[in-house]
Every structure is written in structure tokens, then in C-alpha cells.
Amino acid sequence: MAVLITGGCGYIGSHTCVEMVKAGFDVVVADNYHNAKSGVQQRIVALAGKEIPFYTCDIRKETDLIPIFEQHDIQAVVHFAGWKAVGESTVLPLAYYDNNISGTVTLCKVMQRFGCHRLVFSSSATVYGEENPAPLREQMPVGKVANPYARTKLFNEQILQDLCIANEKFSAVILRYFNPIGAHESGTIGEDPNGIPNNLMPYISQVAIGKLPYLQVFGDDYPTHDGTGIRDYIHVVDLANGHVAAVKYAMAHCGAQIINLGTGIGYSVLDVVTAFEKATNIKIPYQVVPRREGDVTIYLADPTKAKELLGWQAQYDLETMCRDTWRWQQNNPNGYEE
């Protein structure tokens, strides 16, 4: 039995590959390298300690997917593959709908053709929109999302729920996760964004190593203890282990489940800066700039359901997240150089 991981060479996907193998699963990886570097392959294999089949694959094409299912006994799929830049999605909405939604539909069609009925989907807390109060719970209303990227996640969630109603054999675990940061403790794999990072932690680490002159803090006039926005940051290895638990759950249950993956603890932007400085003894210069449109004051998970259904909860604290990020950045100042 094998688990197919689409987008398995990306930031979260690569860590999930390693944790899936550690948990005893055979892993097959499909990626088109839009958000990943091919050089990550040998690092995943080295950390996993065994050979892993990798396929260059566009999941919108059945002709790319069918040979993978023909050559491997795929019993479950962890589906990460998708475009993920919020700002880009507002400029290229049709491309995002085509890639993220068409890819999921095609993948599910091929899965059904080969009798594979277990899917874990990489969704996002962005589906909660801007109006739900924290902490965010799975039963809260969704739909008032701020951008096409979030809307593709929302539409994919509905597609999978509809599929589970239409096909009683199908199981879909939809994981809404919050703000993944950190890296593997070895410093071998981590987050390697293209260009100036959109996310806080890689931005901080690139300032620390001298690639960027200072951190931009988007707004210091929020109603929080220091005026900066608060988020629920989760270690990427904790997140990867959440996917391992979700696959095990999907193998034993049918139907759709929506589950948050977060810590339930909120930290402001300046809290993270302070924690990083403490973990590394490096001062992070920053400048406050105007708020970004669509940013909310606080995004915080209620992780109760994950503990109840999956037996999962986050293990790593913020200092560990910072320390592991810095180890990755030090070891790979230019990311996955190719």
C-alpha cells in the first residue's frame, strides 16, 4: 500500500513525506515544481532513509496521473498541489481556478477510476474569512473570503464534501491549517520562497542572514497588546504529523471531516521577532508600514477537534520554531540552490 503525495516537494509536502515514511507508509511523490525545487528530492530521500518514487506531474492531466496509479497500489492521497500566493491570485484568478480546482477534480476522477477513496486535503484557515471571531471553530460559517486563493480552497472543500455524499465509499479529511513555520531539525529541508517572502518567518530569517535589510511590519495600530496582528503559528513538523494522523483516520472512516490544525496559541508579529532574537542572539531591524488590505487582527485556531478525532496536538513551542528556522537558513543561505 502506498500514499501518493501531490506537491510533495513543497515546504509542507517535503516534511510530510519524511514523517509519513517514519510512520511506516510507502510514499510516492508527484510535483510539477511550480512552488518547489527539484533539489529537495535527494534531501527527502536522505532523511527518509529509503528510496521514494518521484514523478514530474501536472495533476490537471489524467495522462500524467494514470501511469502513477497503474504502477503503484495507491490507497490514499495527501493533496498539497496548488498555487498559493494570495496577491498573485488577485491578478491571475482564472489561472488559480484552473490549477487549484481543475487539478482537484481531475485527481478525484482518477482516484475513483482506480478504486482509491481516501484523500487528505490541504486547506487553509483563510476560508473562515474576516468576520468570524477567534478562536476559529470548524462549525463557523465560511464563504466571505478575501481573495481568489482562499476561494479555491473553499470551493475544493465543497467539491470534496459533495463527492463524499455522492460516493459513500469516499473519505475526505479537510485540514484547515493556520501559519506553518519552522523547518526540519536537521536543517536539511525548510521553506524556500521565491523572491521577497510573503510570510513572516522566512522574511525574518532572511533579514537575520543579511539578504534583506529590515523586516516590514504591516501595521502597529491593531487592538492587540503591542499593536501588531496576532496569528497561530505551528511548527511544520507538527503540521506534517497532523497529515499522518489524518491519513490513518481516513483509512478507517468514510465521509468528510473538516479539522483545524493549529496550536490554539496566538503570537503577535513583534512577539515572533522577540522570540527569534532570543533564540538566535541576532537583532532584527524592522520598519512599520501601513496595514495590508484584508489582514485581520487575530487568527487563532480552536484545535479541539483534531485532538478528539485524530489524537493529534502540536508539540513544538515558538522558540523551537525560531531555532529550527534559523538552522535551516544558516545551512541554506540561498535555499535549494540548483
GROMACS .gro file of C-alpha atoms in nm:
model
  338
    1MET     CA    1   0.000   0.000   0.000
    2ALA     CA    2   0.127   0.345  -0.093
    3VAL     CA    3   0.029   0.703  -0.020
    4LEU     CA    4   0.052   0.948  -0.308
    5ILE     CA    5   0.161   1.297  -0.201
    6THR     CA    6   0.083   1.564  -0.460
    7GLY     CA    7   0.304   1.868  -0.422
    8GLY     CA    8   0.533   1.651  -0.213
    9CYS     CA    9   0.845   1.857  -0.286
   10GLY     CA   10   0.699   2.180  -0.147
   11TYR     CA   11   0.755   2.321   0.201
   12ILE     CA   12   0.483   2.129   0.386
   13GLY     CA   13   0.482   1.838   0.143
   14SER     CA   14   0.851   1.759   0.187
   15HIS     CA   15   0.821   1.745   0.565
   16THR     CA   16   0.509   1.530   0.534
   17CYS     CA   17   0.694   1.284   0.309
   18VAL     CA   18   0.958   1.236   0.578
   19GLU     CA   19   0.705   1.193   0.860
   20MET     CA   20   0.489   0.955   0.654
   21VAL     CA   21   0.788   0.728   0.593
   22LYS     CA   22   0.880   0.745   0.963
   23ALA     CA   23   0.524   0.631   1.039
   24GLY     CA   24   0.569   0.322   0.819
   25PHE     CA   25   0.396   0.428   0.496
   26ASP     CA   26   0.530   0.380   0.146
   27VAL     CA   27   0.530   0.718  -0.026
   28VAL     CA   28   0.501   0.820  -0.391
   29VAL     CA   29   0.552   1.187  -0.482
   30ALA     CA   30   0.401   1.388  -0.768
   31ASP     CA   31   0.505   1.751  -0.826
   32ASN     CA   32   0.533   1.993  -1.117
   33TYR     CA   33   0.785   2.210  -0.925
   34HIS     CA   34   0.587   2.532  -0.962
   35ASN     CA   35   0.634   2.602  -0.590
   36ALA     CA   36   0.927   2.369  -0.527
   37LYS     CA   37   1.283   2.293  -0.630
   38SER     CA   38   1.384   1.957  -0.773
   39GLY     CA   39   1.691   1.956  -0.547
   40VAL     CA   40   1.471   1.874  -0.248
   41GLN     CA   41   1.424   1.518  -0.375
   42GLN     CA   42   1.758   1.379  -0.257
   43ARG     CA   43   1.718   1.554   0.078
   44ILE     CA   44   1.381   1.391   0.138
   45VAL     CA   45   1.527   1.052   0.048
   46ALA     CA   46   1.825   1.105   0.280
   47LEU     CA   47   1.601   1.197   0.574
   48ALA     CA   48   1.354   0.917   0.499
   49GLY     CA   49   1.630   0.658   0.474
   50LYS     CA   50   1.473   0.481   0.177
   51GLU     CA   51   1.410   0.529  -0.193
   52ILE     CA   52   1.095   0.719  -0.289
   53PRO     CA   53   0.946   0.732  -0.641
   54PHE     CA   54   0.917   1.090  -0.773
   55TYR     CA   55   0.709   1.189  -1.075
   56THR     CA   56   0.700   1.520  -1.260
   57CYS     CA   57   0.326   1.556  -1.289
   58ASP     CA   58   0.058   1.813  -1.371
   59ILE     CA   59  -0.243   1.686  -1.178
   60ARG     CA   60  -0.478   1.859  -1.421
   61LYS     CA   61  -0.376   1.596  -1.677
   62GLU     CA   62  -0.516   1.247  -1.644
   63THR     CA   63  -0.238   1.129  -1.874
   64ASP     CA   64   0.014   1.232  -1.606
   65LEU     CA   65  -0.175   1.075  -1.317
   66ILE     CA   66  -0.289   0.744  -1.466
   67PRO     CA   67   0.062   0.592  -1.502
   68ILE     CA   68   0.131   0.662  -1.134
   69PHE     CA   69  -0.181   0.474  -1.028
   70GLU     CA   70  -0.104   0.194  -1.275
   71GLN     CA   71   0.247   0.145  -1.136
   72HIS     CA   72   0.168   0.176  -0.765
   73ASP     CA   73  -0.101   0.044  -0.533
   74ILE     CA   74  -0.218   0.389  -0.422
   75GLN     CA   75  -0.458   0.354  -0.130
   76ALA     CA   76  -0.464   0.716  -0.011
   77VAL     CA   77  -0.369   1.060  -0.138
   78VAL     CA   78  -0.241   1.362   0.051
   79HIS     CA   79  -0.321   1.655  -0.175
   80PHE     CA   80  -0.096   1.962  -0.140
   81ALA     CA   81  -0.055   2.054  -0.507
   82GLY     CA   82  -0.179   2.405  -0.579
   83TRP     CA   83  -0.077   2.764  -0.632
   84LYS     CA   84  -0.065   2.958  -0.307
   85ALA     CA   85   0.028   3.326  -0.345
   86VAL     CA   86  -0.259   3.542  -0.221
   87GLY     CA   87  -0.150   3.857  -0.406
   88GLU     CA   88  -0.084   3.673  -0.731
   89SER     CA   89  -0.428   3.514  -0.713
   90THR     CA   90  -0.592   3.857  -0.731
   91VAL     CA   91  -0.404   3.928  -1.055
   92LEU     CA   92  -0.441   3.579  -1.205
   93PRO     CA   93  -0.776   3.450  -1.078
   94LEU     CA   94  -0.851   3.233  -1.382
   95ALA     CA   95  -0.512   3.064  -1.358
   96TYR     CA   96  -0.573   2.991  -0.989
   97TYR     CA   97  -0.920   2.849  -1.052
   98ASP     CA   98  -0.786   2.638  -1.338
   99ASN     CA   99  -0.489   2.500  -1.149
  100ASN     CA  100  -0.629   2.458  -0.798
  101ILE     CA  101  -0.983   2.347  -0.875
  102SER     CA  102  -0.937   2.161  -1.204
  103GLY     CA  103  -0.644   1.977  -1.051
  104THR     CA  104  -0.853   1.852  -0.760
  105VAL     CA  105  -1.140   1.742  -0.985
  106THR     CA  106  -0.907   1.551  -1.218
  107LEU     CA  107  -0.725   1.390  -0.926
  108CYS     CA  108  -1.051   1.268  -0.773
  109LYS     CA  109  -1.171   1.129  -1.106
  110VAL     CA  110  -0.853   0.925  -1.144
  111MET     CA  111  -0.871   0.811  -0.782
  112GLN     CA  112  -1.223   0.679  -0.834
  113ARG     CA  113  -1.121   0.507  -1.156
  114PHE     CA  114  -0.858   0.310  -0.962
  115GLY     CA  115  -1.071   0.243  -0.654
  116CYS     CA  116  -0.878   0.482  -0.431
  117HIS     CA  117  -1.121   0.651  -0.191
  118ARG     CA  118  -0.905   0.811   0.080
  119LEU     CA  119  -0.799   1.177   0.047
  120VAL     CA  120  -0.641   1.426   0.287
  121PHE     CA  121  -0.676   1.780   0.154
  122SER     CA  122  -0.456   2.077   0.230
  123SER     CA  123  -0.700   2.357   0.301
  124SER     CA  124  -0.647   2.682   0.488
  125ALA     CA  125  -0.780   2.890   0.773
  126THR     CA  126  -0.834   3.166   0.515
  127VAL     CA  127  -1.172   3.006   0.436
  128TYR     CA  128  -1.301   3.149   0.765
  129GLY     CA  129  -1.281   3.496   0.612
  130GLU     CA  130  -1.252   3.819   0.806
  131GLU     CA  131  -1.569   3.825   1.016
  132ASN     CA  132  -1.557   3.515   1.240
  133PRO     CA  133  -1.425   3.585   1.592
  134ALA     CA  134  -1.126   3.398   1.732
  135PRO     CA  135  -1.078   3.123   1.822
  136LEU     CA  136  -1.194   2.981   1.491
  137ARG     CA  137  -1.403   2.662   1.506
  138GLU     CA  138  -1.488   2.422   1.225
  139GLN     CA  139  -1.863   2.477   1.255
  140MET     CA  140  -1.835   2.852   1.195
  141PRO     CA  141  -1.981   2.992   0.870
  142VAL     CA  142  -1.745   3.027   0.576
  143GLY     CA  143  -1.770   3.196   0.239
  144LYS     CA  144  -1.680   3.560   0.297
  145VAL     CA  145  -1.323   3.513   0.182
  146ALA     CA  146  -1.089   3.790   0.074
  147ASN     CA  147  -0.917   3.662  -0.240
  148PRO     CA  148  -0.927   3.401  -0.520
  149TYR     CA  149  -0.668   3.180  -0.349
  150ALA     CA  150  -0.890   3.140  -0.043
  151ARG     CA  151  -1.191   3.090  -0.268
  152THR     CA  152  -1.020   2.796  -0.443
  153LYS     CA  153  -0.970   2.633  -0.104
  154LEU     CA  154  -1.334   2.695  -0.017
  155PHE     CA  155  -1.460   2.553  -0.349
  156ASN     CA  156  -1.236   2.247  -0.316
  157GLU     CA  157  -1.373   2.183   0.031
  158GLN     CA  158  -1.726   2.184  -0.109
  159ILE     CA  159  -1.630   1.960  -0.401
  160LEU     CA  160  -1.489   1.701  -0.162
  161GLN     CA  161  -1.791   1.716   0.067
  162ASP     CA  162  -2.022   1.670  -0.234
  163LEU     CA  163  -1.811   1.376  -0.351
  164CYS     CA  164  -1.838   1.207  -0.012
  165ILE     CA  165  -2.217   1.244  -0.026
  166ALA     CA  166  -2.234   1.103  -0.380
  167ASN     CA  167  -1.988   0.818  -0.314
  168GLU     CA  168  -2.037   0.661   0.028
  169LYS     CA  169  -1.702   0.481  -0.002
  170PHE     CA  170  -1.511   0.809  -0.019
  171SER     CA  171  -1.332   0.962   0.280
  172ALA     CA  172  -1.200   1.320   0.275
  173VAL     CA  173  -1.020   1.477   0.569
  174ILE     CA  174  -1.004   1.850   0.504
  175LEU     CA  175  -0.732   2.014   0.710
  176ARG     CA  176  -0.759   2.386   0.771
  177TYR     CA  177  -0.422   2.498   0.893
  178PHE     CA  178  -0.300   2.821   1.025
  179ASN     CA  179   0.056   2.963   0.995
  180PRO     CA  180   0.322   2.696   0.938
  181ILE     CA  181   0.677   2.798   1.025
  182GLY     CA  182   0.998   2.623   1.126
  183ALA     CA  183   1.196   2.354   0.950
  184HIS     CA  184   1.322   2.000   0.999
  185GLU     CA  185   1.556   1.982   1.297
  186SER     CA  186   1.839   1.862   1.070
  187GLY     CA  187   1.839   2.193   0.882
  188THR     CA  188   1.819   1.992   0.560
  189ILE     CA  189   1.471   2.092   0.441
  190GLY     CA  190   1.275   2.408   0.505
  191GLU     CA  191   1.086   2.696   0.347
  192ASP     CA  192   1.247   2.841   0.034
  193PRO     CA  193   1.021   3.116  -0.101
  194ASN     CA  194   1.068   3.275  -0.440
  195GLY     CA  195   1.165   3.642  -0.420
  196ILE     CA  196   1.078   3.853  -0.116
  197PRO     CA  197   0.889   3.627   0.125
  198ASN     CA  198   0.516   3.677   0.178
  199ASN     CA  199   0.528   3.503   0.516
  200LEU     CA  200   0.671   3.640   0.839
  201MET     CA  201   0.925   3.381   0.949
  202PRO     CA  202   1.123   3.343   0.624
  203TYR     CA  203   1.121   3.723   0.599
  204ILE     CA  204   1.274   3.748   0.948
  205SER     CA  205   1.534   3.480   0.877
  206GLN     CA  206   1.640   3.647   0.552
  207VAL     CA  207   1.688   3.972   0.741
  208ALA     CA  208   1.892   3.783   1.002
  209ILE     CA  209   2.125   3.639   0.743
  210GLY     CA  210   2.165   3.969   0.558
  211LYS     CA  211   1.967   3.901   0.241
  212LEU     CA  212   1.712   4.171   0.328
  213PRO     CA  213   1.791   4.498   0.513
  214TYR     CA  214   1.495   4.502   0.751
  215LEU     CA  215   1.156   4.349   0.826
  216GLN     CA  216   0.842   4.530   0.719
  217VAL     CA  217   0.577   4.521   0.990
  218PHE     CA  218   0.238   4.581   0.832
  219GLY     CA  219   0.057   4.800   1.082
  220ASP     CA  220   0.110   4.870   1.453
  221ASP     CA  221  -0.236   5.007   1.528
  222TYR     CA  222  -0.429   4.684   1.581
  223PRO     CA  223  -0.618   4.641   1.911
  224THR     CA  224  -0.356   4.399   2.049
  225HIS     CA  225  -0.101   4.420   2.331
  226ASP     CA  226   0.164   4.571   2.104
  227GLY     CA  227  -0.043   4.694   1.810
  228THR     CA  228   0.062   4.419   1.566
  229GLY     CA  229  -0.154   4.139   1.429
  230ILE     CA  230  -0.176   3.806   1.609
  231ARG     CA  231  -0.153   3.467   1.441
  232ASP     CA  232  -0.147   3.099   1.537
  233TYR     CA  233   0.197   2.972   1.435
  234ILE     CA  234   0.251   2.598   1.404
  235HIS     CA  235   0.573   2.405   1.350
  236VAL     CA  236   0.580   2.245   1.006
  237VAL     CA  237   0.674   1.906   1.156
  238ASP     CA  238   0.370   1.923   1.384
  239LEU     CA  239   0.166   2.001   1.074
  240ALA     CA  240   0.321   1.708   0.886
  241ASN     CA  241   0.234   1.472   1.171
  242GLY     CA  242  -0.121   1.605   1.157
  243HIS     CA  243  -0.137   1.474   0.800
  244VAL     CA  244  -0.005   1.136   0.912
  245ALA     CA  245  -0.283   1.118   1.171
  246ALA     CA  246  -0.537   1.230   0.910
  247VAL     CA  247  -0.437   0.951   0.669
  248LYS     CA  248  -0.481   0.695   0.945
  249TYR     CA  249  -0.823   0.842   1.024
  250ALA     CA  250  -0.926   0.841   0.657
  251MET     CA  251  -0.830   0.475   0.622
  252ALA     CA  252  -1.076   0.383   0.899
  253HIS     CA  253  -1.368   0.616   0.823
  254CYS     CA  254  -1.588   0.730   0.536
  255GLY     CA  255  -1.739   1.071   0.472
  256ALA     CA  256  -1.596   1.422   0.503
  257GLN     CA  257  -1.439   1.578   0.812
  258ILE     CA  258  -1.312   1.935   0.842
  259ILE     CA  259  -1.041   1.976   1.104
  260ASN     CA  260  -0.827   2.270   1.218
  261LEU     CA  261  -0.454   2.220   1.264
  262GLY     CA  262  -0.317   2.487   1.492
  263THR     CA  263  -0.176   2.534   1.840
  264GLY     CA  264  -0.454   2.746   1.985
  265ILE     CA  265  -0.187   2.997   2.099
  266GLY     CA  266  -0.157   3.340   1.940
  267TYR     CA  267   0.158   3.547   1.895
  268SER     CA  268   0.188   3.897   1.754
  269VAL     CA  269   0.437   3.993   1.485
  270LEU     CA  270   0.661   4.157   1.743
  271ASP     CA  271   0.628   3.855   1.975
  272VAL     CA  272   0.775   3.643   1.695
  273VAL     CA  273   1.054   3.896   1.635
  274THR     CA  274   1.141   3.890   2.005
  275ALA     CA  275   1.135   3.508   2.018
  276PHE     CA  276   1.360   3.487   1.712
  277GLU     CA  277   1.606   3.734   1.864
  278LYS     CA  278   1.612   3.532   2.187
  279ALA     CA  279   1.665   3.201   2.004
  280THR     CA  280   1.945   3.334   1.779
  281ASN     CA  281   2.100   3.632   1.961
  282ILE     CA  282   2.053   3.834   1.642
  283LYS     CA  283   1.884   4.174   1.639
  284ILE     CA  284   1.611   4.207   1.375
  285PRO     CA  285   1.568   4.564   1.248
  286TYR     CA  286   1.215   4.646   1.135
  287GLN     CA  287   1.010   4.933   0.998
  288VAL     CA  288   0.639   4.979   1.045
  289VAL     CA  289   0.447   5.031   0.720
  290PRO     CA  290   0.072   5.064   0.656
  291ARG     CA  291  -0.159   4.768   0.706
  292ARG     CA  292  -0.218   4.532   0.416
  293GLU     CA  293  -0.569   4.516   0.280
  294GLY     CA  294  -0.751   4.208   0.408
  295ASP     CA  295  -0.530   4.148   0.712
  296VAL     CA  296  -0.733   4.080   1.027
  297THR     CA  297  -0.642   4.149   1.387
  298ILE     CA  298  -0.628   3.791   1.511
  299TYR     CA  299  -0.637   3.447   1.351
  300LEU     CA  300  -0.638   3.172   1.610
  301ALA     CA  301  -0.741   2.806   1.593
  302ASP     CA  302  -0.955   2.603   1.824
  303PRO     CA  303  -0.765   2.270   1.789
  304THR     CA  304  -1.007   2.064   2.000
  305LYS     CA  305  -1.148   1.858   1.714
  306ALA     CA  306  -0.802   1.749   1.594
  307LYS     CA  307  -0.726   1.612   1.939
  308GLU     CA  308  -1.062   1.438   1.967
  309LEU     CA  309  -1.076   1.279   1.618
  310LEU     CA  310  -0.710   1.242   1.522
  311GLY     CA  311  -0.545   1.212   1.862
  312TRP     CA  312  -0.316   1.492   1.746
  313GLN     CA  313  -0.193   1.809   1.909
  314ALA     CA  314   0.100   2.041   1.844
  315GLN     CA  315   0.422   1.964   2.033
  316TYR     CA  316   0.667   2.240   1.944
  317ASP     CA  317   0.687   2.585   2.105
  318LEU     CA  318   0.766   2.916   1.937
  319GLU     CA  319   1.131   2.920   2.042
  320THR     CA  320   1.185   2.581   1.878
  321MET     CA  321   1.013   2.706   1.562
  322CYS     CA  322   1.250   3.003   1.553
  323ARG     CA  323   1.560   2.796   1.627
  324ASP     CA  324   1.478   2.539   1.357
  325THR     CA  325   1.406   2.814   1.104
  326TRP     CA  326   1.742   2.976   1.173
  327ARG     CA  327   1.929   2.645   1.146
  328TRP     CA  328   1.771   2.590   0.803
  329GLN     CA  329   1.857   2.945   0.691
  330GLN     CA  330   2.216   2.921   0.812
  331ASN     CA  331   2.270   2.588   0.640
  332ASN     CA  332   2.098   2.706   0.322
  333PRO     CA  333   2.153   3.082   0.283
  334ASN     CA  334   2.036   3.064  -0.078
  335GLY     CA  335   1.774   2.794  -0.029
  336TYR     CA  336   1.777   2.490  -0.253
  337GLU     CA  337   2.050   2.605  -0.489
  338GLU     CA  338   2.026   2.432  -0.824
   0.00000   0.00000   0.00000
